[in-house]
XYZ file of C-alpha atoms in Angstrom:
751
model
C 38.521 110.557 138.470
C 37.616 111.498 134.892
C 39.313 110.488 131.636
C 42.611 112.114 130.734
C 45.104 111.992 127.901
C 47.022 108.735 127.716
C 50.289 110.691 127.917
C 49.564 111.719 131.537
C 52.646 109.961 133.022
C 55.426 112.396 133.813
C 53.338 115.399 132.843
C 50.987 115.186 135.798
C 53.872 116.156 138.098
C 55.033 119.310 136.264
C 52.565 121.793 137.707
C 52.210 119.948 141.037
C 55.959 120.342 141.544
C 55.781 124.056 140.764
C 52.806 124.484 143.117
C 54.496 122.651 145.991
C 57.643 124.695 145.492
C 55.679 127.926 145.890
C 53.962 126.610 149.019
C 57.330 125.641 150.489
C 58.527 129.201 149.803
C 55.722 130.542 152.000
C 53.049 131.444 149.453
C 49.410 130.937 150.333
C 47.412 128.357 148.394
C 45.621 130.915 146.182
C 48.850 132.773 145.357
C 50.688 129.545 144.554
C 47.849 128.394 142.319
C 47.806 131.773 140.556
C 51.541 131.581 139.821
C 51.213 128.085 138.353
C 48.163 129.087 136.303
C 50.051 132.086 134.916
C 52.838 129.773 133.788
C 50.304 127.481 132.096
C 48.656 130.422 130.320
C 52.042 131.635 129.105
C 52.864 128.240 127.577
C 55.343 127.203 130.268
C 57.201 124.977 130.704
C 58.101 124.833 127.043
C 60.376 121.830 127.331
C 61.095 118.832 129.517
C 64.709 118.043 128.981
C 65.195 117.981 125.221
C 61.528 117.265 124.562
C 59.515 120.269 123.406
C 56.088 120.127 125.012
C 53.023 120.676 122.850
C 49.985 122.678 123.920
C 48.032 119.413 124.215
C 50.674 117.961 126.546
C 50.569 121.057 128.744
C 46.756 120.856 128.810
C 46.948 117.235 129.923
C 49.578 118.047 132.535
C 47.741 121.009 134.030
C 44.273 119.468 134.157
C 45.735 116.258 135.543
C 47.452 118.084 138.416
C 46.478 116.960 141.897
C 46.703 120.431 143.475
C 43.636 121.639 141.536
C 41.332 119.257 143.384
C 41.866 120.891 146.744
C 41.821 124.579 145.855
C 39.436 126.717 147.938
C 36.731 128.942 146.441
C 38.785 132.137 146.682
C 41.468 130.633 144.421
C 38.949 130.114 141.618
C 37.976 133.778 141.824
C 41.455 134.792 140.614
C 41.466 135.834 136.956
C 44.367 133.565 136.022
C 42.448 130.486 137.202
C 39.302 131.631 135.384
C 41.307 132.123 132.185
C 42.890 128.714 132.634
C 39.422 127.213 133.057
C 38.270 128.979 129.892
C 41.177 127.347 128.076
C 40.007 123.943 129.337
C 36.504 124.597 128.008
C 37.923 125.804 124.698
C 39.953 122.649 123.939
C 38.735 119.164 123.066
C 41.528 116.674 123.830
C 41.540 116.652 127.632
C 38.629 115.920 129.955
C 38.356 116.157 133.727
C 34.639 116.065 134.422
C 35.028 115.490 138.141
C 37.176 118.578 138.593
C 34.783 120.724 136.567
C 31.847 119.565 138.696
C 33.858 120.272 141.848
C 34.648 123.826 140.748
C 31.071 124.438 139.584
C 29.665 123.464 142.973
C 32.350 125.384 144.867
C 32.504 128.604 142.825
C 29.865 128.588 140.035
C 30.593 132.167 138.916
C 34.115 131.090 137.935
C 32.734 128.431 135.606
C 30.098 130.832 134.243
C 32.778 133.390 133.378
C 35.014 130.712 131.906
C 32.173 129.489 129.690
C 31.793 132.995 128.291
C 35.515 133.554 127.729
C 36.017 130.120 126.141
C 34.025 130.879 122.990
C 31.917 127.798 123.690
C 28.896 129.834 122.592
C 29.846 129.137 118.953
C 31.324 125.639 119.315
C 28.459 123.553 120.567
C 29.859 120.468 118.815
C 32.655 120.463 121.398
C 32.689 117.559 123.885
C 32.779 120.174 126.642
C 29.124 120.840 125.827
C 28.125 117.493 127.286
C 29.867 118.499 130.521
C 28.035 121.827 130.582
C 24.687 120.135 129.954
C 25.441 117.786 132.822
C 26.078 120.789 135.067
C 22.741 122.312 134.046
C 21.045 119.117 135.239
C 22.992 118.717 138.480
C 23.171 122.435 139.346
C 20.124 123.936 137.595
C 20.066 127.119 139.644
C 23.585 128.037 138.568
C 23.721 126.638 135.044
C 20.201 125.932 133.805
C 19.585 129.470 132.576
C 23.063 129.729 131.068
C 22.472 126.540 129.099
C 19.217 127.903 127.668
C 20.877 131.191 126.728
C 23.566 129.292 124.865
C 20.941 127.205 123.067
C 19.332 130.404 121.767
C 22.717 131.616 120.566
C 23.315 128.284 118.861
C 20.012 128.372 116.975
C 20.569 131.984 115.881
C 24.079 131.190 114.735
C 23.039 128.128 112.753
C 20.264 130.079 111.018
C 22.685 132.764 109.870
C 25.340 130.270 108.801
C 22.682 128.403 106.811
C 21.593 131.607 105.077
C 25.174 132.391 104.063
C 25.688 128.816 102.857
C 22.538 129.029 100.702
C 23.700 132.112 98.820
C 27.270 130.863 98.590
C 25.944 127.805 96.764
C 24.268 130.071 94.194
C 27.597 131.793 93.468
C 29.867 128.781 93.921
C 30.781 128.549 90.236
C 32.018 132.134 89.986
C 35.778 132.576 89.831
C 37.400 135.071 92.211
C 37.617 137.529 89.298
C 33.927 137.074 88.459
C 33.141 137.629 92.120
C 35.150 140.863 92.151
C 33.136 142.112 89.162
C 29.859 141.807 91.078
C 31.508 143.268 94.196
C 32.584 146.277 92.140
C 29.143 146.772 90.649
C 27.684 146.650 94.142
C 30.305 149.085 95.466
C 29.577 151.700 92.786
C 25.857 151.307 93.371
C 25.960 151.623 97.165
C 29.284 152.518 98.785
C 30.761 155.051 96.384
C 27.697 157.362 96.369
C 27.561 157.257 100.171
C 31.265 157.986 100.440
C 31.283 160.828 97.896
C 28.278 162.434 99.572
C 30.043 162.609 102.893
C 32.308 165.588 103.592
C 35.267 164.647 105.736
C 39.019 164.471 105.454
C 39.111 160.711 106.058
C 35.579 159.570 105.225
C 36.275 155.849 105.323
C 35.858 155.677 109.073
C 32.152 155.065 108.564
C 31.193 152.001 110.582
C 28.605 150.601 108.156
C 31.034 150.734 105.233
C 33.728 149.049 107.303
C 31.296 146.288 108.291
C 30.458 145.723 104.639
C 34.159 145.609 103.703
C 34.792 143.083 106.471
C 31.983 140.911 105.128
C 33.343 141.151 101.599
C 36.788 140.204 102.872
C 35.339 137.073 104.491
C 33.583 136.148 101.257
C 36.741 136.617 99.228
C 38.631 134.322 101.608
C 35.875 131.744 101.077
C 36.147 132.165 97.340
C 39.947 131.837 97.395
C 39.710 128.708 99.549
C 37.257 127.000 97.196
C 38.334 128.239 93.754
C 40.406 126.068 91.398
C 44.072 126.999 91.456
C 43.952 127.841 87.753
C 41.457 130.664 88.414
C 44.085 132.465 90.517
C 46.622 132.648 87.681
C 45.106 135.058 85.208
C 46.023 136.118 81.715
C 44.672 139.031 79.678
C 42.436 136.553 77.869
C 40.986 135.222 81.141
C 40.086 138.764 82.180
C 38.518 139.561 78.808
C 36.337 136.421 78.909
C 35.151 137.153 82.462
C 34.280 140.781 81.707
C 32.494 139.797 78.511
C 30.083 137.601 80.481
C 29.775 139.413 83.806
C 30.501 143.137 83.250
C 30.044 144.228 79.628
C 26.354 143.207 79.431
C 25.593 145.683 82.239
C 27.726 148.533 80.896
C 27.263 147.984 77.154
C 23.976 146.068 76.663
C 23.455 144.642 73.192
C 20.877 142.360 71.657
C 23.689 140.491 69.923
C 25.460 139.714 73.200
C 24.430 137.592 76.210
C 21.939 139.197 78.574
C 23.311 140.614 81.822
C 23.324 138.105 84.700
C 20.998 140.060 86.946
C 20.262 136.920 88.931
C 23.929 136.727 89.970
C 24.012 140.428 90.779
C 20.986 139.995 93.050
C 22.484 136.840 94.562
C 25.710 138.708 95.355
C 23.750 141.419 97.169
C 21.848 138.743 99.106
C 25.064 136.908 100.010
C 26.753 140.099 101.164
C 23.713 140.994 103.281
C 23.713 137.505 104.799
C 27.447 137.726 105.586
C 27.018 141.176 107.117
C 24.204 139.812 109.273
C 26.320 136.830 110.342
C 29.273 139.068 111.162
C 27.022 141.468 113.042
C 25.687 138.570 115.081
C 29.225 137.372 115.809
C 30.558 140.787 116.834
C 27.544 142.383 118.500
C 26.064 139.278 120.071
C 28.396 136.290 120.330
C 31.593 138.282 120.905
C 29.742 140.704 123.158
C 28.474 137.749 125.214
C 31.976 136.303 125.416
C 34.165 139.362 125.913
C 32.087 142.383 126.982
C 31.970 142.483 130.774
C 29.802 145.584 130.633
C 26.658 143.686 129.559
C 24.680 140.550 130.219
C 22.284 138.676 127.953
C 18.972 137.937 129.629
C 16.529 135.396 128.230
C 13.003 136.578 127.482
C 11.225 133.470 126.274
C 12.977 132.392 123.084
C 14.793 135.701 122.596
C 17.658 137.457 124.325
C 17.839 141.000 125.609
C 20.967 142.960 126.478
C 21.165 144.431 129.964
C 23.943 146.911 130.743
C 25.619 146.023 134.029
C 28.751 148.160 133.839
C 28.247 151.438 131.928
C 31.862 152.444 132.534
C 33.191 149.324 130.775
C 31.017 149.961 127.727
C 31.902 153.650 127.686
C 35.604 152.743 127.708
C 35.252 150.793 124.442
C 33.476 153.718 122.783
C 36.078 156.109 124.178
C 38.923 154.075 122.681
C 37.323 154.306 119.228
C 36.942 158.059 119.661
C 40.604 158.335 120.661
C 41.689 156.540 117.486
C 39.680 158.967 115.358
C 41.207 161.930 117.145
C 44.712 160.500 116.780
C 44.278 160.321 112.995
C 43.551 164.051 113.112
C 46.463 164.747 115.444
C 48.996 163.223 113.060
C 47.449 165.061 110.137
C 48.030 168.387 111.906
C 51.581 167.336 112.760
C 52.131 166.546 109.074
C 50.715 169.918 108.036
C 53.176 171.624 110.326
C 56.078 169.648 108.877
C 54.847 170.346 105.341
C 54.984 174.085 105.987
C 58.412 173.923 107.613
C 59.765 171.854 104.706
C 59.062 174.666 102.248
C 56.822 172.469 100.097
C 53.994 175.013 100.159
C 55.564 176.980 97.323
C 56.077 173.980 95.039
C 53.697 172.582 92.439
C 53.291 168.836 92.931
C 52.561 167.042 89.670
C 50.319 168.535 86.980
C 48.870 171.952 87.938
C 45.298 170.693 87.620
C 46.081 167.895 90.113
C 48.195 170.004 92.466
C 45.646 170.293 95.292
C 44.942 166.550 95.335
C 48.637 165.717 95.088
C 49.490 168.128 97.887
C 46.924 166.487 100.134
C 48.364 163.077 99.202
C 51.842 164.328 100.121
C 50.647 165.596 103.517
C 48.830 162.343 104.245
C 51.967 160.385 103.387
C 53.872 162.629 105.810
C 51.203 161.877 108.439
C 51.650 158.127 108.106
C 55.441 158.365 108.035
C 55.504 160.489 111.201
C 53.239 158.074 113.038
C 55.100 154.983 111.849
C 58.418 156.554 112.788
C 57.597 158.080 116.181
C 55.173 155.447 117.472
C 56.063 152.241 115.637
C 59.807 152.707 115.159
C 59.801 152.340 111.374
C 63.020 153.244 109.615
C 63.523 154.984 106.306
C 63.384 151.668 104.449
C 61.272 148.567 105.021
C 61.190 145.108 103.478
C 58.414 143.725 101.301
C 57.467 140.034 101.283
C 59.568 139.680 98.140
C 62.639 140.629 100.172
C 63.095 143.904 98.289
C 63.823 147.039 100.295
C 61.501 149.983 99.736
C 61.734 153.625 100.771
C 58.932 153.953 103.313
C 57.910 157.504 102.458
C 57.877 156.734 98.733
C 55.701 153.687 99.406
C 53.294 155.743 101.508
C 53.235 158.556 98.967
C 52.590 156.152 96.088
C 49.557 154.682 97.840
C 48.216 158.155 98.615
C 48.742 159.159 94.977
C 46.923 156.013 93.865
C 44.039 157.050 96.107
C 44.084 160.574 94.671
C 44.270 159.257 91.102
C 41.308 156.941 91.535
C 39.306 159.673 93.247
C 39.985 162.249 90.518
C 39.629 160.008 87.479
C 37.139 157.374 88.661
C 34.985 158.173 91.688
C 34.473 161.923 91.233
C 33.418 161.855 87.556
C 31.310 158.756 88.172
C 29.516 160.480 91.033
C 28.904 163.594 88.947
C 27.431 161.527 86.139
C 25.376 159.462 88.581
C 23.957 162.653 90.083
C 22.844 163.692 86.596
C 21.390 160.364 85.445
C 20.486 158.485 88.614
C 21.575 155.294 86.808
C 24.612 153.425 88.177
C 25.231 151.292 85.100
C 24.829 154.242 82.727
C 27.302 156.270 84.782
C 29.790 153.389 84.779
C 29.349 152.947 81.022
C 30.008 156.661 80.470
C 33.095 156.523 82.723
C 34.509 153.553 80.815
C 33.911 155.257 77.462
C 35.552 158.471 78.667
C 38.619 156.461 79.591
C 38.777 154.844 76.168
C 38.469 158.256 74.511
C 41.192 159.639 76.776
C 44.062 157.714 75.245
C 42.627 154.252 75.846
C 42.629 154.559 79.638
C 41.112 151.723 81.681
C 38.346 153.238 83.809
C 36.298 150.140 84.412
C 34.997 149.353 87.926
C 38.164 147.297 88.434
C 41.513 147.753 86.731
C 44.237 145.330 85.678
C 47.676 145.267 84.099
C 50.788 143.166 84.046
C 53.576 144.039 86.444
C 55.792 145.755 83.889
C 52.976 148.043 82.747
C 52.062 148.931 86.324
C 55.668 149.744 87.134
C 55.782 152.036 84.123
C 52.600 153.760 85.250
C 53.794 154.543 88.775
C 57.513 155.163 88.201
C 56.782 158.892 87.950
C 55.628 158.759 91.572
C 59.141 157.787 92.685
C 60.812 160.947 91.398
C 63.393 162.204 93.889
C 66.718 164.028 93.979
C 68.513 160.745 93.377
C 66.071 159.648 90.641
C 64.823 162.757 88.777
C 63.117 160.533 86.167
C 61.790 158.072 88.706
C 63.043 154.603 89.559
C 61.443 151.478 88.018
C 63.255 149.377 90.626
C 61.722 151.424 93.440
C 58.314 151.278 91.748
C 58.583 147.488 91.628
C 59.488 147.323 95.313
C 56.518 149.584 96.142
C 54.195 147.278 94.209
C 55.554 144.308 96.148
C 55.018 146.154 99.432
C 51.344 146.805 98.695
C 50.613 143.501 96.935
C 48.667 140.516 98.193
C 49.594 137.315 96.353
C 46.214 135.684 95.882
C 47.706 132.599 94.261
C 49.786 131.844 97.365
C 46.998 132.885 99.722
C 44.479 130.674 97.929
C 46.834 127.700 98.131
C 47.329 128.199 101.861
C 43.603 128.576 102.487
C 42.809 125.446 100.469
C 45.318 123.489 102.546
C 43.855 124.865 105.753
C 47.245 126.118 106.880
C 47.457 128.643 109.675
C 48.487 132.203 108.938
C 47.283 135.771 108.664
C 45.269 136.853 105.637
C 45.594 140.403 104.314
C 42.451 142.468 104.503
C 41.510 144.331 101.349
C 42.679 147.704 102.588
C 45.977 146.480 104.045
C 47.434 145.336 100.707
C 45.176 146.663 97.939
C 47.179 145.473 94.902
C 45.922 141.963 94.128
C 48.353 139.676 92.342
C 46.826 136.771 90.412
C 49.606 135.084 88.512
C 51.206 137.625 86.188
C 48.317 140.090 86.432
C 47.785 142.834 89.013
C 44.236 143.895 89.878
C 43.082 146.987 91.732
C 39.682 148.058 92.955
C 39.439 151.867 92.584
C 36.613 152.052 95.095
C 38.805 150.402 97.739
C 42.010 152.346 97.085
C 40.223 155.707 96.925
C 38.119 155.176 100.037
C 40.418 153.349 102.441
C 42.349 154.712 105.409
C 45.911 154.492 104.159
C 47.415 155.249 107.558
C 45.759 152.186 109.080
C 46.716 150.163 106.000
C 50.377 151.077 106.426
C 50.458 150.361 110.167
C 48.819 146.957 109.860
C 50.814 146.065 106.764
C 53.953 146.447 108.862
C 52.834 145.537 112.367
C 50.224 142.815 111.712
C 51.111 141.154 108.427
C 54.787 142.049 108.626
C 55.360 141.275 112.292
C 57.962 138.623 111.366
C 60.033 140.888 109.110
C 63.744 140.896 109.825
C 63.687 144.597 110.767
C 60.735 144.230 113.192
C 63.171 143.784 116.097
C 65.042 146.931 115.086
C 61.728 148.803 114.957
C 60.919 147.738 118.511
C 64.302 149.014 119.705
C 63.742 152.299 117.858
C 60.374 152.710 119.587
C 62.158 152.509 122.928
C 64.982 154.777 121.733
C 62.693 157.498 120.388
C 60.432 157.381 123.413
C 63.514 157.699 125.609
C 64.665 160.709 123.584
C 61.325 162.420 124.215
C 61.771 161.909 127.958
C 65.318 163.248 127.752
C 64.036 166.356 125.956
C 61.963 167.058 129.083
C 64.962 166.722 131.388
C 64.637 163.076 132.412
C 67.715 160.920 132.802
C 67.056 157.773 130.776
C 68.546 154.287 130.875
C 67.410 151.893 128.160
C 67.637 148.118 127.862
C 69.040 147.651 131.358
C 69.656 144.089 132.560
C 69.277 143.644 136.311
C 71.457 141.010 137.956
C 70.057 137.478 137.731
C 69.413 135.878 141.113
C 68.854 132.236 141.972
C 65.169 132.912 142.529
C 64.289 135.295 139.700
C 65.303 136.740 136.356
C 63.483 140.015 135.731
C 64.762 140.223 132.167
C 65.684 143.297 130.166
C 64.001 146.533 131.224
C 63.028 148.652 128.239
C 63.200 152.158 129.734
C 63.932 153.674 133.116
C 63.352 157.439 133.347
C 64.240 159.592 136.346
C 63.480 163.226 137.210
C 62.849 165.095 140.444
C 62.606 162.031 142.678
C 60.324 160.173 140.271
C 61.446 156.955 138.588
C 59.355 155.536 135.747
C 59.912 151.930 134.718
C 58.414 151.365 131.260
C 57.515 148.054 129.629
C 57.075 148.862 125.911
C 54.732 146.815 123.733
C 54.326 147.201 119.970
C 51.416 145.630 118.117
C 48.825 146.715 115.524
C 45.468 148.508 115.308
C 42.585 146.305 116.436
C 38.915 146.752 115.652
C 37.015 144.005 117.497
C 36.240 143.245 121.116
C 37.597 139.738 120.666
C 40.975 141.074 119.495
C 41.034 143.583 122.356
C 40.118 140.915 124.930
C 42.865 138.610 123.699
C 45.348 141.487 123.851
C 44.267 142.182 127.426
C 44.424 138.569 128.603
C 47.685 137.668 126.862
C 50.101 140.482 125.996
C 49.005 143.005 128.633
C 48.430 140.437 131.387
C 51.915 139.085 130.810
C 53.358 142.611 130.647
C 51.924 143.357 134.081
C 53.612 140.280 135.541
C 56.895 141.191 133.873
C 56.673 144.756 135.118
C 56.097 143.595 138.688
C 59.440 141.787 138.641
C 61.188 144.641 136.845
C 59.994 147.382 139.196
C 61.141 145.300 142.135
C 64.523 144.766 140.472
C 64.910 148.534 139.931
C 63.828 149.248 143.508
C 66.370 146.733 144.815
C 69.181 148.107 142.615
C 68.552 151.725 143.625
C 68.383 150.810 147.294
C 71.907 149.408 146.991
C 73.289 152.603 145.409
C 74.236 150.586 142.334
C 75.594 151.860 139.032
C 71.983 152.285 137.964
C 71.541 155.065 140.519
C 74.556 156.875 139.094
C 73.280 156.511 135.529
C 69.943 157.993 136.599
C 71.661 160.747 138.630
C 69.947 159.598 141.799
C 71.398 160.268 145.227
C 69.408 158.124 147.616
C 70.633 159.978 150.632
C 69.301 163.271 149.284
C 65.878 162.394 147.916
C 62.935 160.138 148.544
C 62.075 158.147 145.445
C 58.687 157.432 143.938
C 59.036 154.403 141.635
C 56.192 153.761 139.167
C 55.716 151.156 136.478
C 53.802 151.748 133.249
C 52.974 149.515 130.318
C 53.490 151.767 127.275
C 51.676 150.211 124.320
C 51.355 151.250 120.688
C 47.714 150.155 120.771
C 44.870 152.056 122.396
C 42.982 148.983 123.658
C 42.469 148.622 127.411
C 43.620 152.193 127.844
C 44.179 153.216 131.472
C 43.425 149.779 132.855
C 45.766 148.238 135.418
C 47.591 144.933 135.070
C 49.164 143.475 138.201
C 48.663 146.955 139.638
C 50.457 148.821 136.828
C 48.900 151.373 134.505
C 48.640 150.641 130.793
C 48.877 153.795 128.682
C 49.284 154.327 124.946
C 52.642 155.503 123.648
C 50.861 158.213 121.679
C 49.319 159.623 124.854
C 52.742 159.712 126.495
C 54.261 161.440 123.455
C 51.502 164.053 123.320
C 51.821 164.724 127.038
C 55.592 165.173 126.695
C 55.184 167.434 123.642
C 52.282 169.298 125.287
C 50.361 169.645 122.026
C 47.049 168.018 122.903
C 45.147 170.856 121.187
C 45.886 169.121 117.873
C 43.580 166.305 118.978
C 40.626 168.681 118.887
C 40.650 169.594 115.171
C 41.502 173.252 115.849
C 41.183 174.356 112.198
C 38.222 172.137 111.324
C 40.148 169.996 108.839
C 38.312 166.826 109.817
C 35.002 168.622 109.467
C 35.810 169.294 105.809
C 37.336 172.789 105.999
C 40.475 171.827 104.117
C 42.643 174.851 103.228
C 42.701 175.607 99.511
C 45.643 177.975 99.889
C 48.946 177.494 101.656
C 48.209 175.430 104.783
C 49.591 176.566 108.070
C 49.041 175.423 111.595
C 50.801 178.504 112.883
C 47.447 180.276 112.760
C 46.024 177.807 115.270
C 46.755 179.184 118.741
C 47.720 176.736 121.427
C 44.516 176.650 123.446
C 45.839 175.024 126.584
C 48.884 173.579 128.255
C 49.139 170.680 130.631
C 51.800 172.570 132.575
C 50.693 176.164 133.346
C 53.261 176.369 136.149
C 55.972 174.738 134.040
C 56.806 171.129 133.316
C 57.546 168.785 136.192
C 57.671 165.016 136.525
C 54.916 165.088 139.128
C 52.594 167.139 136.908
C 53.377 164.883 133.945
C 52.337 161.793 135.927
C 49.273 163.625 137.210
C 48.257 164.524 133.646
C 48.616 160.914 132.501
C 46.676 159.530 135.467
C 43.867 162.057 134.891
C 43.817 161.383 131.114
C 44.135 165.133 130.684
C 45.536 164.688 127.178
C 42.089 163.619 125.981
C 40.172 166.426 127.676
C 38.597 168.450 124.879
C 36.819 170.881 127.191
C 39.811 172.489 128.917
C 39.381 176.288 128.810
C 42.014 178.481 127.201
C 44.811 179.644 129.433
């Protein structure tokens, strides 16, 4: 047998005991092994007595289990066993070479898939690599080619990492503030002109710009992790000294002042390009190799070529991105409708010359609030990291007004001047001078102020019935909500502590000590709806009100079903038996002989295949297993004419029941895939199908194509082009529409 952790002892019996128990209950070997593997993947058992097991102890226990050595080939074809094997290849503390060789000879495709899923392609320093190389020698037909493919990946990865490291070394002495100066110069030279030239309601969806922002975010995390702590606690004097060296020579050249550091500006561009190339390699090559089942990498000499093996799988990923874009438009139209109904069309918002921009900001804030409320369960108030409560709509509106302000006073005049001169630095110099002439306004490529000044500047944006002059307290809470504390983040990164890092667009107010920095080109260009969702659901997932939000998601979804005539039972607890505990069931909806059992999941917006794959193999995989137990519990309860049947107004003697289980998820990833036989569907698709307003997904008035109304907006002029229910709503037709993905059909003819 191979080496194992020294702590094998009692642990080696944990999973064997569970396996033998399943066999004794009548399960076949493959099914018993699958159940035990699912428990291992879900981090079970979590304790042994009072001792809390670590992940390393569970790894040692599972891979030291005797039952694994006798599993037949068909057991290793089960996804749970493949995922478990990928976890073995992805860790470094436990080794079982003999078992790996046994599996490789018995079912080589299982090991090949596990190698891909494990991420081993980018961790060739792992001791598991020696085991894989041994397999390529002993089983060359199955693993020789795979080993060579991975070697090519390794060389390509090291080359790109080396290129990034070279340019990082050139800029190593720059402080984070210095680095932001060169990032801003680059942004105004490249990204702002591209963005301002593009006509669209939400132009920041451009993939190339997003890739560049992602690369910049990675570089800023590097800079924060390596910068002295003092450089993250700025004063006015620190900012003045940095700008004097790194910005002023470009904007206000003078023979009496130091020459502009063009070498650093070029080096920044080279570093950003190298980081973009590295990230592109990771996402389009390494992650695609690991997590995209629709393609295969084929070696052609010393290079790799992509061969599409499953067009449907690749098309699904593209389709999910398209759905997200269309959903942004859907909520914008919903907000327009609410704006009209609210009577706001007759009111002037802010200064008359800014009314159009402010009105658009107001509608966009309504869009985000509607989506956060109806899909993500957000309440009227949310909590910032500081612990302060903030009015959600005011926070959303303030960010939209910041975006409008920076567009009107920074990006638009800069772009006009750039179009006239063709000189980025000259246009930036002119913009800065115009700001100084306009009451000493700061219109540099990046802005700064202390907290008190910033609160004074945005208090007017918190005007309401309760606070006709605005509320400084609310303004402070809004700043906290949108702020990223770079001092704390830098400390955590330097210590190597685990935790999520805000992306630039998620929290665009940067706090460095007592000073607050903003990047106009980020705030004006970003997608504020995505920023708000991920601020709450990704970075703020541990907020105290997150549990309440999850319950509100279920409540509001249930109310939408009730509006269509369904009887709804929420948070039902089936009886606990000796053999099983199905747990709380989120929603049970009944109408016309149809019973829907819904498992509701609430997460955040993902953008990478790796994130989507992890969501599929963790949250959604587990949801499918949970739903299998819950559907069976509902079926059993209804068959016994329990109180549940009465609550759902079901008379078993009078109607035949069709019981379905759905995973209803706030995310769009893995849309319409099945998990343990149950459909996964997005909550937004369910809501749109219940509301029967899918026409809003198709940009009926051309808003997303740039035809924004300059007069009073109204969606009443947009006729409803189609209905999902021409013969009237029914539960059967509703299910049929969901199964056929009819909500997303943009080609349905008018009724």
